[in-house]
Amino acid sequence: MTPTPRPDGPSDRQSLNGIWEFTAETAEGPDQLDGNWNPHSVPAEWTHEGYEVDSYLGEDGWKDVGPSDYERGWYRREFAVDDDWDGSRLKLRFGAVYTHGEVWVNGQRLGEHDGGYTPFEFDVTGIVDTGESNTITVAVAEETLATDMGWGTGRGGITRDVTLFAVPDCHLSACQVETELPDEDGNAIVRVLATVTNEGEVSVDDAVLTVDLTDPDGNRAASVEEELDLIDPGEELQHVVELELSEYTTWDPVHPELYDLDATISAGGEEHAVDQRVGIREIDVEGTELLVNGQPVTLRGVNWEEVHEDHGQSVPAEQTYQDMKLLREANVNYVRTAHHPPSEALLDACDELGLFVEVEAPFFQLDAADPYDDDLIVQQTAEMVERDRSHTSVFCWSLGNEGDPGGIEGHYDAAATVDQLDGTRPVIYHYDQWNFADDTVDPLDLGVDVANHHYPATRPGFGVQNFAAFEIPVLFGEFGHTYTYNGHELATDPGERDAWVAVFEKTWEQVRDVDACIGAAIWAGGDQIQPARGVEDGKIVGADEYRWGLVDGLRRPRPELWHVTKIYSPVQVVSTDWSDDELVVDVENRCEFSTLAEHTVEWQAGDDSGELDPEIAPGETGTVTIPVSSAEEAVLRVDDRRGFTVNTFEFTRREASVDAPATELGSDAVSGTANAITIDGADYTATIDRETGHVEITHGDDPEPIVDGIDIGMTPSEDGESPPYYGDALEHRLDGRSLQDVQVVEGGGAAEITVEYDVATGTVLLRPLEEGIHVEYEYTLTEEQDSKEAGIVFSMTEDHETLSWTRDADWSTYPDAYDHIGRENGTARAFPTGERPEDDVARLNRDVQWADGVTKHGSNDFRSTKRNALSTTLTNADDGLGAQLWPRTGQHVRSMVRDDTVDMFVLDRRIGGVGLSFLDRLMLLGEDATVESGTGFSGAVTLGVAVEN
């Protein structure tokens, strides 16, 4: 690939991005097209431009299929070239075409390329007319062999930049950069591997290669000018330039310092100048350690596929930069580009922001029984390495994902090609470990430098500790999978995403505890909004999206993102010790490349505040002291040297608590007739129907009930195989309810309701308080059940749709930029926009934050379980009155709008979500969905009536 000229250099380049013309037709060449052209942006996928192309090639794939046998997307545009380019070599570069592109200019066929994520170019000298109008035509097929060997998640189109540029006859045809650090004292080396090609008709004997290096502060760091040997016509010369630096600044995730490198080839009075941003760093593998600049690192990663709701896989560079910045500010330091090479814009952003990148070849679950081509495997791998090897952020090459390369010679040839092209980085292959001994380092002898495994902590009978004896590093390419395959549970309780914190934190600490484990990548950073498509009746059909991202397709943060920010934070509090006038905090510095003093560490206590300068070395735990005087609360915030917050901690002398009503009314508060039992409180009346056991609670003289039912509840778990796009919510009301008895007990001090169900029998006891009712309940299963939740349900009348709560939260601080459903205190409306949907699907809505996304049962914020609730309140919009619950320690509360009521479900039992067989999170958490017959549940909660929000 010819390096594109520097934008301000003596050569020039011209973008062909913009509005093209488009048509979908079956044709072998441009001369056979009918000419029904419509506008289409480039770069873009045609589905995002409103077009569909039926390019399915049949069950036999690409055998004996010609271009006239299937429909392709055809692109066309006119362009002009200045006379100034006359006499230059003209190159036409495509950043990527998904998946197969065939190109014509001015009716002349240039060639074709298969592979949807790597660049290709053509020499169009003598074909493009300078000073005149030219026509470029591109035929694109989405479904090709490259598609089938990959994940298949792209959509057809010219998906990355198209560039035309001019270079002289004698020019750089390759320019790669490597850096090397001295073992001890000595000079760092910036090595330029240049290939100079003479495409002219005469020999070149005056070629000079000049390389200039400018440091991050804009000062000249080094400069070399070297004369080259004679280059005959049609020949190329490889030349290595080494710039030695006695003083230099290295690149690492905390100090992503970049140098500007300019390389210019001059010959015959003409120049070809290119530029590259370069970080000075060195990657090594020694024993079980991954070393960056000699320092062992822990990779805090995510899997990231470049795809966006508005753009598909043609994500604009500006959006990509913001995406990587979002990950960096979530304390991520490693991105795995699942499952294909990323855009160059992503690597540019990671170079600048300080993120390690594992670049993955576009091969997904490929084995010898699938259609494949050895040469195409090698081609796409080589194109990946040649394009990306000069990027500082790239620390590792991945040869593919979850495949079985045995018997596929192309994988072994690709591994050898990577080693030949770049010996400065380790290589990994994400084996399909389900087919091999799970603790095998390199089961098919591909020659990997880093071992891999997916989801070890949630695989039954297998854990992270199995890798403790490895003699090379192991990287968990996928772990901490967010809840996805339990669609019914997610439709019922979006709080499942908040509760994921227990799974993630436990798994991450296991990774950190095993020396051979160098890190892991969460599945996944973003949603898969356009998964691989299937085929029905010979036609391409869509598939359900997978909502597994820390952010959704519009980049709205989900609850999991904050948990990642807190758990991945390189600054953690180990312990605290309050005294009368100071707070002593033990702080762990998990950052490998900076002392804590390099960052800004600020404190606040009452009206006082200040800044600390703790010299806590990488990997060490030290003490900071905050002068609190008589303050009851204190805050410690650590900001990265680049300006974003690494972690914030709020401390309080006393644990949060709430005061529940406790004064009992005594024996005269409960009375009964033949039809009902009545409880009279200070400002409420509870009535229990003797025939049905139904409970109504009213306020004052208002006959309309606030509480319209109290009953035992139990929610089934699911099998983890429901659609990834949310299914119907689960029912928590038990079937077969049959009243057994309603009676006054405890000498008139309480009322008791005894009920049987199809699978349980139990009692509910109501004991009146001056300002509420103390509710006790117990029940026993009469049949074995798979149960996710169990407790008692308070049904409110349907106008009570504002929820407020206080809970014992996972973190002392939550984000200011959006409402996190797990925050300590909050208020949530069931339908923030005033509109109630008709189904259980929480659709993407760019006009609201994720917490305010709604189904017919309420918003994500409203419906999510408030774990470890201290107090919850449901009120109506008219007068702000409603009911308040004060659960016992360890209870949780989940709310749901139903067609007839609004339920507050107090949970004594709540287990994690289910998953596929390799995602047994219940095993990890020590939980079991199955509850045996004869198992009893009991609990108590205090109910306040007519409280104000």
JSON list of C-alpha atoms in Angstrom, two decimals, residues 385-469:
[
{"chain": "A", "resi": 385, "resn": "VAL", "atom": "CA", "xyz": [-0.72, -6.20, 9.65]},
{"chain": "A", "resi": 386, "resn": "GLU", "atom": "CA", "xyz": [0.68, -4.04, 6.86]},
{"chain": "A", "resi": 387, "resn": "ARG", "atom": "CA", "xyz": [-1.92, -1.35, 7.49]},
{"chain": "A", "resi": 388, "resn": "ASP", "atom": "CA", "xyz": [-1.72, -1.27, 11.29]},
{"chain": "A", "resi": 389, "resn": "ARG", "atom": "CA", "xyz": [1.79, -2.25, 12.34]},
{"chain": "A", "resi": 390, "resn": "SER", "atom": "CA", "xyz": [3.03, 1.33, 12.75]},
{"chain": "A", "resi": 391, "resn": "HIS", "atom": "CA", "xyz": [0.29, 2.18, 15.28]},
{"chain": "A", "resi": 392, "resn": "THR", "atom": "CA", "xyz": [1.72, 2.47, 18.76]},
{"chain": "A", "resi": 393, "resn": "SER", "atom": "CA", "xyz": [-1.49, 1.35, 20.45]},
{"chain": "A", "resi": 394, "resn": "VAL", "atom": "CA", "xyz": [-1.48, -2.04, 18.72]},
{"chain": "A", "resi": 395, "resn": "PHE", "atom": "CA", "xyz": [0.13, -4.47, 21.17]},
{"chain": "A", "resi": 396, "resn": "CYS", "atom": "CA", "xyz": [-1.10, -7.82, 19.85]},
{"chain": "A", "resi": 397, "resn": "TRP", "atom": "CA", "xyz": [-2.34, -9.58, 16.69]},
{"chain": "A", "resi": 398, "resn": "SER", "atom": "CA", "xyz": [-5.27, -11.97, 16.88]},
{"chain": "A", "resi": 399, "resn": "LEU", "atom": "CA", "xyz": [-5.50, -14.60, 14.14]},
{"chain": "A", "resi": 400, "resn": "GLY", "atom": "CA", "xyz": [-9.23, -15.22, 14.63]},
{"chain": "A", "resi": 401, "resn": "ASN", "atom": "CA", "xyz": [-12.07, -15.93, 17.01]},
{"chain": "A", "resi": 402, "resn": "GLU", "atom": "CA", "xyz": [-13.50, -19.16, 18.42]},
{"chain": "A", "resi": 403, "resn": "GLY", "atom": "CA", "xyz": [-12.51, -21.34, 15.51]},
{"chain": "A", "resi": 404, "resn": "ASP", "atom": "CA", "xyz": [-10.82, -24.67, 15.04]},
{"chain": "A", "resi": 405, "resn": "PRO", "atom": "CA", "xyz": [-7.91, -23.94, 12.68]},
{"chain": "A", "resi": 406, "resn": "GLY", "atom": "CA", "xyz": [-6.83, -27.57, 12.52]},
{"chain": "A", "resi": 407, "resn": "GLY", "atom": "CA", "xyz": [-6.77, -28.69, 8.91]},
{"chain": "A", "resi": 408, "resn": "ILE", "atom": "CA", "xyz": [-6.92, -25.10, 7.58]},
{"chain": "A", "resi": 409, "resn": "GLU", "atom": "CA", "xyz": [-3.48, -24.50, 6.17]},
{"chain": "A", "resi": 410, "resn": "GLY", "atom": "CA", "xyz": [-4.23, -20.83, 5.63]},
{"chain": "A", "resi": 411, "resn": "HIS", "atom": "CA", "xyz": [-4.27, -20.19, 9.37]},
{"chain": "A", "resi": 412, "resn": "TYR", "atom": "CA", "xyz": [-0.78, -21.62, 9.77]},
{"chain": "A", "resi": 413, "resn": "ASP", "atom": "CA", "xyz": [0.43, -19.65, 6.74]},
{"chain": "A", "resi": 414, "resn": "ALA", "atom": "CA", "xyz": [-1.16, -16.52, 8.19]},
{"chain": "A", "resi": 415, "resn": "ALA", "atom": "CA", "xyz": [0.65, -17.06, 11.50]},
{"chain": "A", "resi": 416, "resn": "ALA", "atom": "CA", "xyz": [3.94, -17.38, 9.63]},
{"chain": "A", "resi": 417, "resn": "THR", "atom": "CA", "xyz": [3.13, -14.26, 7.61]},
{"chain": "A", "resi": 418, "resn": "VAL", "atom": "CA", "xyz": [2.49, -12.23, 10.74]},
{"chain": "A", "resi": 419, "resn": "ASP", "atom": "CA", "xyz": [5.79, -13.35, 12.20]},
{"chain": "A", "resi": 420, "resn": "GLN", "atom": "CA", "xyz": [7.55, -12.38, 8.99]},
{"chain": "A", "resi": 421, "resn": "LEU", "atom": "CA", "xyz": [5.90, -8.97, 8.71]},
{"chain": "A", "resi": 422, "resn": "ASP", "atom": "CA", "xyz": [6.14, -7.95, 12.35]},
{"chain": "A", "resi": 423, "resn": "GLY", "atom": "CA", "xyz": [8.27, -9.57, 15.01]},
{"chain": "A", "resi": 424, "resn": "THR", "atom": "CA", "xyz": [7.68, -6.83, 17.58]},
{"chain": "A", "resi": 425, "resn": "ARG", "atom": "CA", "xyz": [4.32, -7.95, 18.95]},
{"chain": "A", "resi": 426, "resn": "PRO", "atom": "CA", "xyz": [2.86, -11.15, 20.42]},
{"chain": "A", "resi": 427, "resn": "VAL", "atom": "CA", "xyz": [0.27, -13.23, 18.58]},
{"chain": "A", "resi": 428, "resn": "ILE", "atom": "CA", "xyz": [-2.89, -14.82, 19.98]},
{"chain": "A", "resi": 429, "resn": "TYR", "atom": "CA", "xyz": [-5.61, -17.07, 18.59]},
{"chain": "A", "resi": 430, "resn": "HIS", "atom": "CA", "xyz": [-8.97, -17.24, 20.33]},
{"chain": "A", "resi": 431, "resn": "TYR", "atom": "CA", "xyz": [-9.44, -20.98, 20.13]},
{"chain": "A", "resi": 432, "resn": "ASP", "atom": "CA", "xyz": [-12.86, -22.57, 20.32]},
{"chain": "A", "resi": 433, "resn": "GLN", "atom": "CA", "xyz": [-11.94, -23.98, 23.72]},
{"chain": "A", "resi": 434, "resn": "TRP", "atom": "CA", "xyz": [-15.09, -26.06, 23.89]},
{"chain": "A", "resi": 435, "resn": "ASN", "atom": "CA", "xyz": [-13.38, -28.49, 21.49]},
{"chain": "A", "resi": 436, "resn": "PHE", "atom": "CA", "xyz": [-10.05, -28.79, 23.31]},
{"chain": "A", "resi": 437, "resn": "ALA", "atom": "CA", "xyz": [-8.70, -29.47, 26.74]},
{"chain": "A", "resi": 438, "resn": "ASP", "atom": "CA", "xyz": [-9.69, -26.29, 28.47]},
{"chain": "A", "resi": 439, "resn": "ASP", "atom": "CA", "xyz": [-6.31, -25.54, 29.98]},
{"chain": "A", "resi": 440, "resn": "THR", "atom": "CA", "xyz": [-4.25, -26.17, 26.84]},
{"chain": "A", "resi": 441, "resn": "VAL", "atom": "CA", "xyz": [-1.94, -23.31, 25.89]},
{"chain": "A", "resi": 442, "resn": "ASP", "atom": "CA", "xyz": [-1.82, -23.79, 22.11]},
{"chain": "A", "resi": 443, "resn": "PRO", "atom": "CA", "xyz": [-3.80, -26.92, 21.24]},
{"chain": "A", "resi": 444, "resn": "LEU", "atom": "CA", "xyz": [-3.11, -26.83, 17.49]},
{"chain": "A", "resi": 445, "resn": "ASP", "atom": "CA", "xyz": [0.44, -25.46, 17.55]},
{"chain": "A", "resi": 446, "resn": "LEU", "atom": "CA", "xyz": [-0.20, -22.18, 15.77]},
{"chain": "A", "resi": 447, "resn": "GLY", "atom": "CA", "xyz": [2.77, -20.72, 17.61]},
{"chain": "A", "resi": 448, "resn": "VAL", "atom": "CA", "xyz": [0.89, -18.23, 19.78]},
{"chain": "A", "resi": 449, "resn": "ASP", "atom": "CA", "xyz": [2.74, -16.13, 22.35]},
{"chain": "A", "resi": 450, "resn": "VAL", "atom": "CA", "xyz": [-0.29, -15.54, 24.58]},
{"chain": "A", "resi": 451, "resn": "ALA", "atom": "CA", "xyz": [-2.83, -18.20, 25.60]},
{"chain": "A", "resi": 452, "resn": "ASN", "atom": "CA", "xyz": [-6.53, -17.51, 25.59]},
{"chain": "A", "resi": 453, "resn": "HIS", "atom": "CA", "xyz": [-9.79, -18.61, 27.09]},
{"chain": "A", "resi": 454, "resn": "HIS", "atom": "CA", "xyz": [-13.38, -17.36, 27.06]},
{"chain": "A", "resi": 455, "resn": "TYR", "atom": "CA", "xyz": [-15.63, -17.26, 30.13]},
{"chain": "A", "resi": 456, "resn": "PRO", "atom": "CA", "xyz": [-13.62, -19.47, 32.50]},
{"chain": "A", "resi": 457, "resn": "ALA", "atom": "CA", "xyz": [-15.30, -18.24, 35.67]},
{"chain": "A", "resi": 458, "resn": "THR", "atom": "CA", "xyz": [-18.81, -19.15, 34.50]},
{"chain": "A", "resi": 459, "resn": "ARG", "atom": "CA", "xyz": [-18.05, -22.54, 32.94]},
{"chain": "A", "resi": 460, "resn": "PRO", "atom": "CA", "xyz": [-19.24, -25.36, 35.24]},
{"chain": "A", "resi": 461, "resn": "GLY", "atom": "CA", "xyz": [-16.36, -27.24, 36.81]},
{"chain": "A", "resi": 462, "resn": "PHE", "atom": "CA", "xyz": [-13.78, -24.81, 35.52]},
{"chain": "A", "resi": 463, "resn": "GLY", "atom": "CA", "xyz": [-12.38, -21.56, 36.85]},
{"chain": "A", "resi": 464, "resn": "VAL", "atom": "CA", "xyz": [-9.72, -18.92, 36.55]},
{"chain": "A", "resi": 465, "resn": "GLN", "atom": "CA", "xyz": [-7.52, -20.82, 39.02]},
{"chain": "A", "resi": 466, "resn": "ASN", "atom": "CA", "xyz": [-7.01, -23.53, 36.39]},
{"chain": "A", "resi": 467, "resn": "PHE", "atom": "CA", "xyz": [-4.56, -21.20, 34.66]},
{"chain": "A", "resi": 468, "resn": "ALA", "atom": "CA", "xyz": [-2.31, -20.62, 37.65]},
{"chain": "A", "resi": 469, "resn": "ALA", "atom": "CA", "xyz": [0.28, -23.13, 36.38]}
]
